[in-house]
Coordinates of C-alpha atoms in Angstrom, one line a residue:
M1 CA 116.8 73.3 161.1
S2 CA 115.9 76.7 159.7
G3 CA 112.8 77.2 157.6
P4 CA 112.7 77.8 153.9
S5 CA 114.5 80.8 152.5
Y6 CA 112.0 82.9 150.5
P7 CA 113.4 84.7 147.5
P8 CA 112.9 88.4 147.2
W9 CA 110.3 88.1 144.4
L10 CA 108.1 86.0 146.8
L11 CA 108.4 88.1 150.0
R12 CA 105.6 90.4 149.0
H13 CA 103.2 87.4 148.9
Q14 CA 104.0 86.2 152.4
A15 CA 100.5 87.1 153.5
V16 CA 99.3 84.2 151.4
V17 CA 102.1 81.7 152.3
T18 CA 103.1 82.5 155.8
D19 CA 102.4 79.0 157.0
E20 CA 102.6 76.6 154.1
T21 CA 102.6 73.5 156.3
S22 CA 99.0 74.3 157.3
L23 CA 98.0 73.9 153.7
R24 CA 99.8 70.6 153.2
P25 CA 97.7 67.5 154.2
P26 CA 99.3 64.1 154.2
L27 CA 99.6 62.6 150.7
K28 CA 99.6 59.0 149.8
P29 CA 103.0 58.0 148.3
E30 CA 101.4 56.9 145.1
R31 CA 99.9 60.3 144.6
R32 CA 103.2 62.2 145.0
R33 CA 104.9 63.4 141.9
R34 CA 107.9 65.6 141.8
L35 CA 110.0 67.1 139.1
S36 CA 112.8 69.6 139.4
V37 CA 113.1 72.1 136.5
Y38 CA 116.0 74.4 135.9
D39 CA 116.0 77.7 134.1
D40 CA 118.4 80.6 134.6
G41 CA 119.8 78.8 137.6
V42 CA 116.4 78.6 139.3
N43 CA 115.3 75.4 140.9
G44 CA 111.6 74.7 140.9
Q45 CA 109.6 71.8 142.2
T46 CA 106.2 70.7 141.0
Q47 CA 103.9 68.4 142.9
S48 CA 100.2 67.8 142.8
P49 CA 97.7 64.9 142.5
F50 CA 96.2 66.9 139.7
F51 CA 99.1 66.0 137.4
T52 CA 98.3 62.3 137.5
K53 CA 95.0 63.1 135.7
L54 CA 96.7 64.9 132.8
P55 CA 97.7 63.3 129.5
G56 CA 101.4 62.5 129.4
E57 CA 102.3 65.0 126.7
L58 CA 100.4 67.8 128.4
R59 CA 102.0 66.9 131.7
S60 CA 105.5 67.0 130.2
Q61 CA 104.7 70.5 128.9
I62 CA 103.8 71.7 132.3
Y63 CA 106.9 70.1 133.8
E64 CA 109.1 71.9 131.3
F65 CA 107.8 75.3 132.4
A66 CA 110.3 77.1 134.6
I67 CA 109.9 80.0 137.1
R68 CA 112.0 83.0 136.2
P69 CA 112.1 85.2 139.3
T70 CA 114.7 87.5 137.7
N71 CA 112.2 88.3 134.9
P72 CA 110.3 91.5 135.8
E73 CA 107.4 90.2 133.7
A74 CA 107.0 87.2 135.9
V75 CA 103.8 87.2 137.9
L76 CA 102.9 85.1 140.9
H77 CA 99.4 83.8 141.7
V78 CA 97.7 81.3 143.9
A79 CA 95.4 78.9 142.3
H80 CA 93.5 75.8 143.5
C81 CA 94.6 72.8 141.4
Y82 CA 91.1 71.2 141.4
S83 CA 89.6 74.4 140.1
M84 CA 91.2 74.0 136.6
K85 CA 89.9 72.4 133.5
P86 CA 92.7 69.8 132.7
L87 CA 92.2 69.8 128.9
K88 CA 91.9 73.5 128.3
L89 CA 94.2 74.5 131.1
V90 CA 92.0 77.4 132.0
G91 CA 91.2 78.4 135.6
T92 CA 87.5 78.5 136.5
K93 CA 88.0 79.6 140.0
H94 CA 91.0 81.2 141.7
R95 CA 92.0 82.9 145.0
R96 CA 94.0 86.0 144.4
C97 CA 96.7 87.2 146.7
R98 CA 97.2 90.7 147.9
C99 CA 99.8 92.2 145.6
T100 CA 100.2 94.9 143.1
S101 CA 97.7 95.2 140.3
A102 CA 100.2 94.1 137.6
E103 CA 101.0 91.0 139.7
R104 CA 97.3 90.1 140.2
N105 CA 96.4 89.5 136.6
L106 CA 97.7 86.1 135.5
V107 CA 95.5 83.1 136.0
G108 CA 95.5 81.3 132.7
F109 CA 97.5 78.3 131.4
M110 CA 97.9 75.6 134.0
H111 CA 101.6 75.7 134.7
L112 CA 101.7 74.7 138.4
C113 CA 105.1 75.4 140.0
W114 CA 106.4 75.7 143.5
G115 CA 109.7 77.4 143.4
E116 CA 112.5 77.6 146.0
I117 CA 110.2 77.1 148.9
G118 CA 111.5 73.7 150.0
R119 CA 108.1 72.2 150.9
P120 CA 105.5 71.2 148.4
L121 CA 101.8 72.2 148.6
W122 CA 99.0 69.9 147.9
K123 CA 96.1 72.3 148.0
D124 CA 97.5 75.4 146.5
N125 CA 100.2 76.0 143.9
L126 CA 102.0 79.1 142.9
L127 CA 101.4 80.1 139.3
A128 CA 104.1 82.1 137.5
L129 CA 103.6 83.2 133.9
P130 CA 105.0 85.8 131.5
L131 CA 103.0 89.0 131.7
T132 CA 101.1 89.7 128.5
C133 CA 99.8 93.3 128.3
R134 CA 96.8 94.7 126.6
M135 CA 96.7 98.5 126.2
A136 CA 93.3 100.1 125.9
T137 CA 92.5 103.7 125.0
G138 CA 88.9 105.1 125.4
A139 CA 88.3 102.9 128.4
T140 CA 85.9 105.4 129.9
G141 CA 84.0 105.9 126.7
Y142 CA 80.8 104.2 125.6
V143 CA 82.2 101.6 123.2
G144 CA 85.7 101.2 124.9
G145 CA 84.3 101.1 128.4
D146 CA 81.9 98.3 127.5
A147 CA 84.7 96.4 125.7
L148 CA 86.9 96.8 128.8
H149 CA 84.1 95.3 130.9
A150 CA 83.5 92.4 128.6
L151 CA 87.2 91.6 128.2
H152 CA 88.0 91.9 132.0
R153 CA 85.0 89.7 132.8
A154 CA 85.9 87.1 130.2
H155 CA 89.6 87.1 131.0
P156 CA 90.5 88.4 134.5
E157 CA 93.9 86.9 133.9
Y158 CA 94.8 89.4 131.2
A159 CA 97.1 92.3 132.2
I160 CA 95.4 95.4 131.0
S161 CA 96.7 99.0 130.9
A162 CA 94.2 101.8 130.3
L163 CA 94.9 105.3 129.1
I164 CA 92.7 107.6 131.2
R165 CA 92.6 111.4 130.8
D166 CA 91.4 112.2 134.3
P167 CA 91.7 109.1 136.5
A168 CA 90.2 111.0 139.5
K169 CA 86.8 110.9 137.9
T170 CA 86.7 107.2 137.6
A171 CA 89.1 106.2 140.4
A172 CA 86.4 104.7 142.6
V173 CA 84.9 102.7 139.8
F174 CA 88.2 101.3 138.7
A175 CA 89.3 100.5 142.3
K176 CA 86.1 98.5 142.8
E177 CA 85.4 96.9 139.4
Y178 CA 88.8 96.8 137.8
P179 CA 91.4 96.6 140.6
D180 CA 93.8 94.7 138.2
V181 CA 93.7 97.3 135.5
R182 CA 96.8 99.5 135.5
V183 CA 95.7 103.1 134.9
V184 CA 97.9 105.3 132.8
Q185 CA 97.2 109.0 133.1
G186 CA 97.4 110.9 129.9
S187 CA 95.5 112.1 126.8
L188 CA 95.6 111.4 123.1
D189 CA 98.0 114.2 122.7
D190 CA 100.7 112.6 124.8
S191 CA 102.4 110.9 121.9
D192 CA 105.5 109.8 123.7
L193 CA 103.5 108.2 126.5
I194 CA 101.3 106.4 124.1
A195 CA 104.3 105.1 122.1
D196 CA 106.0 103.9 125.3
E197 CA 102.8 102.0 126.5
A198 CA 102.2 100.5 123.0
A199 CA 105.8 99.3 123.0
K200 CA 105.1 97.2 126.1
A201 CA 101.9 95.8 124.8
D202 CA 101.1 92.6 122.8
V203 CA 97.6 93.8 122.0
V204 CA 96.4 97.4 121.6
L205 CA 92.8 98.4 121.6
N206 CA 92.2 101.9 120.4
F207 CA 88.6 103.0 121.1
A208 CA 89.4 106.6 122.0
A209 CA 88.9 108.3 118.7
T210 CA 88.3 107.5 115.0
S211 CA 90.0 110.6 113.7
H212 CA 92.9 111.5 116.0
L213 CA 95.8 110.7 113.7
P214 CA 98.7 111.8 116.1
S215 CA 97.7 109.2 118.7
V216 CA 97.4 106.5 116.0
K217 CA 100.9 107.3 114.7
A218 CA 102.2 107.1 118.2
I219 CA 100.6 103.6 118.7
H220 CA 102.3 102.6 115.4
E221 CA 105.7 103.9 116.5
G222 CA 105.4 102.0 119.8
L223 CA 104.3 98.8 118.3
K224 CA 107.2 98.8 115.8
K225 CA 109.8 98.6 118.5
H226 CA 111.2 95.2 119.0
R227 CA 108.7 93.6 116.7
D228 CA 109.0 91.2 113.8
A229 CA 106.9 88.7 112.0
S230 CA 107.9 85.9 114.4
K231 CA 106.5 87.8 117.4
P232 CA 103.7 90.0 116.1
A233 CA 101.7 92.7 118.0
Y234 CA 98.0 93.0 117.4
W235 CA 96.1 96.3 117.0
L236 CA 92.3 96.7 117.0
Q237 CA 91.2 100.1 115.8
I238 CA 87.7 101.4 116.1
S239 CA 86.1 103.2 113.2
G240 CA 82.6 104.4 112.3
A241 CA 80.0 103.6 109.6
T242 CA 80.3 107.2 108.2
L243 CA 83.2 105.7 106.3
L244 CA 80.6 104.3 104.0
A245 CA 78.7 107.6 103.6
C246 CA 81.6 109.8 102.5
G247 CA 80.0 110.5 99.1
E248 CA 76.7 111.7 100.6
I249 CA 78.6 113.8 103.2
A250 CA 80.7 115.4 100.4
S251 CA 77.6 116.2 98.4
K252 CA 75.6 117.2 101.5
T253 CA 72.8 114.8 100.6
F254 CA 70.9 114.0 103.9
G255 CA 67.8 112.2 104.7
E256 CA 67.4 110.6 101.3
P257 CA 67.0 106.9 100.6
P258 CA 69.9 104.8 99.2
S259 CA 70.5 105.7 95.5
P260 CA 70.4 102.8 93.0
S261 CA 74.1 103.3 92.5
S262 CA 75.0 103.3 96.3
A263 CA 76.7 100.2 97.5
T264 CA 75.9 97.8 100.4
Y265 CA 79.4 96.9 101.6
A266 CA 80.3 93.4 102.8
D267 CA 83.2 93.0 105.2
L268 CA 84.1 89.7 103.5
D269 CA 85.1 91.8 100.6
S270 CA 87.5 94.0 102.4
S271 CA 89.1 95.3 99.2
A272 CA 86.0 97.4 98.4
I273 CA 86.0 98.9 101.9
W274 CA 89.7 99.9 101.6
A275 CA 89.0 101.3 98.2
Q276 CA 86.2 103.5 99.7
A277 CA 88.6 104.8 102.4
K278 CA 91.4 105.4 99.8
Q279 CA 88.9 107.5 97.7
Y280 CA 88.5 109.9 100.7
P281 CA 91.7 111.1 102.2
S282 CA 89.7 112.8 105.0
R283 CA 89.4 109.4 106.5
T284 CA 92.9 109.8 107.9
V285 CA 92.9 107.0 110.5
D286 CA 91.1 104.5 108.3
N287 CA 93.7 105.1 105.6
Y288 CA 96.6 104.9 108.0
I289 CA 95.4 101.4 109.1
R290 CA 94.9 100.5 105.4
E291 CA 98.5 101.5 104.6
I292 CA 99.8 99.3 107.4
A293 CA 97.6 96.4 106.3
E294 CA 98.4 96.7 102.6
E295 CA 102.0 97.9 102.5
E296 CA 103.5 96.2 105.5
G297 CA 101.3 93.1 105.3
G298 CA 102.4 91.9 108.7
S299 CA 106.1 91.8 107.8
S300 CA 106.7 94.5 110.5
G301 CA 105.2 92.2 113.1
I302 CA 102.0 94.3 113.4
Q303 CA 98.6 92.7 112.7
T304 CA 95.7 95.1 112.4
A305 CA 91.9 94.9 112.5
L306 CA 89.4 97.7 111.8
L307 CA 86.1 97.5 113.7
V308 CA 83.5 99.6 112.0
G309 CA 80.6 100.5 114.3
P310 CA 77.0 101.1 113.0
I311 CA 74.2 102.5 115.1
I312 CA 75.1 101.2 118.6
F313 CA 72.4 100.9 121.2
G314 CA 71.9 99.6 124.7
A315 CA 73.4 100.6 128.0
G316 CA 77.1 100.3 128.3
R317 CA 78.8 98.7 131.3
G318 CA 82.0 100.6 131.4
P319 CA 83.5 102.9 134.2
G320 CA 82.5 106.2 132.4
N321 CA 80.0 107.0 129.7
R322 CA 77.4 104.4 129.3
R323 CA 75.2 106.2 126.8
S324 CA 75.3 106.1 123.0
I325 CA 74.7 109.1 120.8
Q326 CA 72.3 108.6 117.9
I327 CA 69.2 107.1 119.5
P328 CA 69.6 108.7 122.9
E329 CA 70.1 112.1 121.3
L330 CA 67.0 111.7 119.1
A331 CA 65.0 110.6 122.2
R332 CA 66.3 113.4 124.4
T333 CA 65.6 116.2 121.9
A334 CA 62.2 114.7 121.1
V335 CA 61.2 114.7 124.8
R336 CA 62.6 118.2 125.3
R337 CA 60.8 119.6 122.3
G338 CA 57.6 117.6 122.9
K339 CA 57.8 116.3 119.3
A340 CA 59.9 113.8 117.4
W341 CA 62.0 114.8 114.4
Q342 CA 64.0 113.4 111.6
V343 CA 66.6 114.7 109.1
G344 CA 64.9 115.5 105.8
R345 CA 62.6 112.7 104.6
G346 CA 64.1 110.3 107.1
L347 CA 64.7 107.6 104.5
A348 CA 68.5 107.2 105.1
E349 CA 69.4 103.7 106.5
W350 CA 72.0 102.4 108.8
D351 CA 72.6 99.0 110.4
H352 CA 72.5 98.6 114.1
V353 CA 74.0 96.4 116.9
H354 CA 73.8 96.1 120.7
V355 CA 76.9 97.4 122.4
R356 CA 77.4 94.0 124.2
D357 CA 77.4 92.2 120.9
L358 CA 79.9 94.7 119.5
S359 CA 82.1 94.1 122.6
D360 CA 81.9 90.4 122.0
I361 CA 83.7 90.9 118.7
T362 CA 86.5 92.7 120.6
V363 CA 86.8 89.8 123.1
R364 CA 87.0 87.3 120.3
L365 CA 89.6 89.2 118.4
V366 CA 91.8 89.6 121.5
E367 CA 91.4 85.9 122.2
R368 CA 92.6 85.1 118.7
A369 CA 95.5 87.5 119.2
V370 CA 96.5 85.7 122.4
Q371 CA 96.4 82.4 120.5
G372 CA 98.8 84.0 118.1
G373 CA 96.8 82.7 115.1
G374 CA 94.7 84.1 112.3
A375 CA 97.2 86.0 110.3
D376 CA 96.7 83.7 107.3
Q377 CA 93.0 82.9 108.0
G378 CA 91.3 86.1 107.0
V379 CA 91.4 87.6 110.5
W380 CA 94.0 90.4 110.4
G381 CA 95.7 92.8 108.0
R382 CA 94.2 93.3 104.5
D383 CA 91.2 91.1 105.4
G384 CA 90.8 92.4 108.9
V385 CA 87.8 94.7 108.5
Y386 CA 84.7 93.9 110.7
F387 CA 81.2 95.2 110.4
A388 CA 78.8 94.5 113.3
G389 CA 75.3 95.2 112.0
V390 CA 72.5 92.7 112.9
G391 CA 69.7 94.6 111.2
R392 CA 68.9 97.6 109.1
V393 CA 66.5 100.5 109.9
S394 CA 65.8 104.0 108.5
F395 CA 66.1 106.9 110.8
G396 CA 62.5 107.8 110.0
D397 CA 61.4 104.5 111.5
I398 CA 63.5 105.2 114.6
S399 CA 61.9 108.6 115.0
R400 CA 58.4 107.2 114.6
R401 CA 59.1 104.7 117.4
I402 CA 60.5 107.4 119.6
A403 CA 57.3 109.5 118.9
A404 CA 55.1 106.5 120.0
A405 CA 57.1 105.9 123.1
A406 CA 57.1 109.6 124.0
V407 CA 53.3 109.9 123.6
A408 CA 52.9 106.8 125.8
L409 CA 54.9 108.6 128.5
G410 CA 53.0 111.8 128.2
A411 CA 56.2 113.5 126.9
A412 CA 54.7 114.3 123.5
D413 CA 51.2 115.0 122.2
S414 CA 51.5 113.8 118.7
L415 CA 52.8 110.8 116.8
D416 CA 53.8 113.2 114.0
V417 CA 57.5 113.4 113.2
E418 CA 58.9 116.8 112.0
A419 CA 61.2 116.8 109.0
L420 CA 64.1 119.2 109.6
P421 CA 66.8 120.3 107.1
A422 CA 70.3 119.2 108.1
E423 CA 71.3 122.7 109.1
E424 CA 68.5 122.9 111.6
A425 CA 69.0 119.3 112.8
D426 CA 72.7 120.2 113.5
K427 CA 71.6 122.8 116.0
L428 CA 69.7 120.1 118.0
V429 CA 72.4 117.4 117.8
A430 CA 76.0 117.9 116.7
H431 CA 76.6 116.6 113.2
A432 CA 73.0 115.3 113.0
G433 CA 73.0 115.5 109.2
V434 CA 75.9 113.1 109.1
L435 CA 75.0 110.8 112.0
L436 CA 71.2 110.7 111.4
G437 CA 70.8 111.5 107.7
T438 CA 73.2 109.4 105.7
N439 CA 73.2 105.9 104.3
A440 CA 75.7 103.3 105.7
R441 CA 74.5 99.8 104.8
C442 CA 76.9 97.0 105.6
D443 CA 76.7 93.2 105.6
A444 CA 78.5 91.7 108.6
G445 CA 79.9 88.3 107.8
R446 CA 83.5 88.1 108.8
A447 CA 83.1 88.0 112.6
A448 CA 80.6 85.2 112.3
E449 CA 82.7 83.2 109.8
K450 CA 86.1 83.8 111.3
L451 CA 85.5 84.3 115.0
G452 CA 82.3 82.4 115.6
W453 CA 80.4 85.6 116.6
K454 CA 76.7 85.1 117.3
P455 CA 74.9 88.3 118.4
Q456 CA 72.3 87.6 121.0
H457 CA 71.0 90.8 122.7
Q458 CA 67.8 92.6 122.7
S459 CA 65.9 94.1 119.8
L460 CA 66.3 97.7 118.6
E461 CA 62.5 98.4 119.2
Q462 CA 62.8 97.4 122.9
A463 CA 65.9 99.5 123.2
I464 CA 64.2 102.6 121.7
E465 CA 61.4 102.4 124.3
E466 CA 63.9 102.0 127.1
T467 CA 65.9 104.9 125.9
V468 CA 62.9 107.2 125.6
R469 CA 62.0 106.3 129.2
D470 CA 65.5 106.9 130.4
E471 CA 65.8 110.3 128.7
A472 CA 62.4 111.4 129.9
G473 CA 63.4 110.5 133.4
K474 CA 66.5 112.6 133.2
L475 CA 64.5 115.5 132.0
G476 CA 61.9 115.1 134.7
V477 CA 59.0 114.0 132.6
A478 CA 56.7 111.8 134.6
K479 CA 55.5 108.4 133.3
A480 CA 52.0 108.9 132.1
N481 CA 50.9 105.2 132.2
S482 CA 52.2 101.7 132.4
E483 CA 52.2 100.8 128.7
L484 CA 56.0 101.0 128.5

């Protein structure tokens, strides 16, 4: 009697299932459970003692699942049936087969199927699920890279495609840390490529730029293909807190405290934020997202969220840049000059957040998108604006802490902070007047209320000390004592 006939879609996995009988211990008759399912002419067989522990309704849902080998978006995986959480149907441990990166992504909902093999497995089961793609831009940047790390760590089952300008620079890191991520070589100027990739994705994360309108339009064009309200796509767009400082930027008012008339924006009142963006057409990307959210309102099948970053601190965990801009640049230039500095009077205030807490918002939004909910719950669209600040600080306070840390390291002789006009500051750090001398005060409430977000990482003061130490080390300044 000849052995089982493996279908073509399974042949590439034969390294895992070359001898299925060795994985099949004897089963007690009362623990055997079989069910044949049919879909597109494909016969599948399901058997596992795990099924006897599941609620009847849940078990029937699993039985109704069918393998679709003719579907190019079907992915095969090997999973241990006892390593699953029965109620949540989420794998906690899994053993991956050697296959292509796109095929290695899916370990998720517990549909245990054994298709067209002829012999059941007790220990291992093949898992076939539709491929759900996430497209990420800016995956080698500071914010996008850390978000990629957090998302991949939380959900290794997600199929992720990342747009990378120069894959050669990060090939080794991707191969080691993100073997499942499909790298797409291209830049933000490759509109056709971006549109094609967006058309394939269910979720798009754009961390690459806050002002590159052509790439944003390309994402929109791609997402509009084959979409409707019954099967929406989700789009998370990064923005910056300078959105809230447009008035000061226009009037070139830098380093001053918030005026009595200046607003503190709350993301639970998204209408005020959209009105601020609409008032300043120079915020092209923010206004483009606003138009989608307000005019289309989800009817096109595209649900948007705008994530507005404040001062972001902490070391990133991504495959490329792991360094922020504002605090590291203040620290670097202070150490290099031997003296800390500030823009003007240093009284301008921004909110701040650790990069890992910012990434946690991204993960929670993607999880909500995967669940397919939230459109009518204040998560997406017109309501979908998210601030991430956990505290507020003036740039003068930051510079004074940098000065103290630099003196402790022997990298500065004085605790004094030099006040520089914006024009001089811009020569030290690009756009210093805007990034280090404006007011951007925001109350973050939506992520906590709608997504259950709870920031939990280190204080800003500790991060400033660590940043000064890191920047001093890069510049070759020896540590003077052990106070830091």
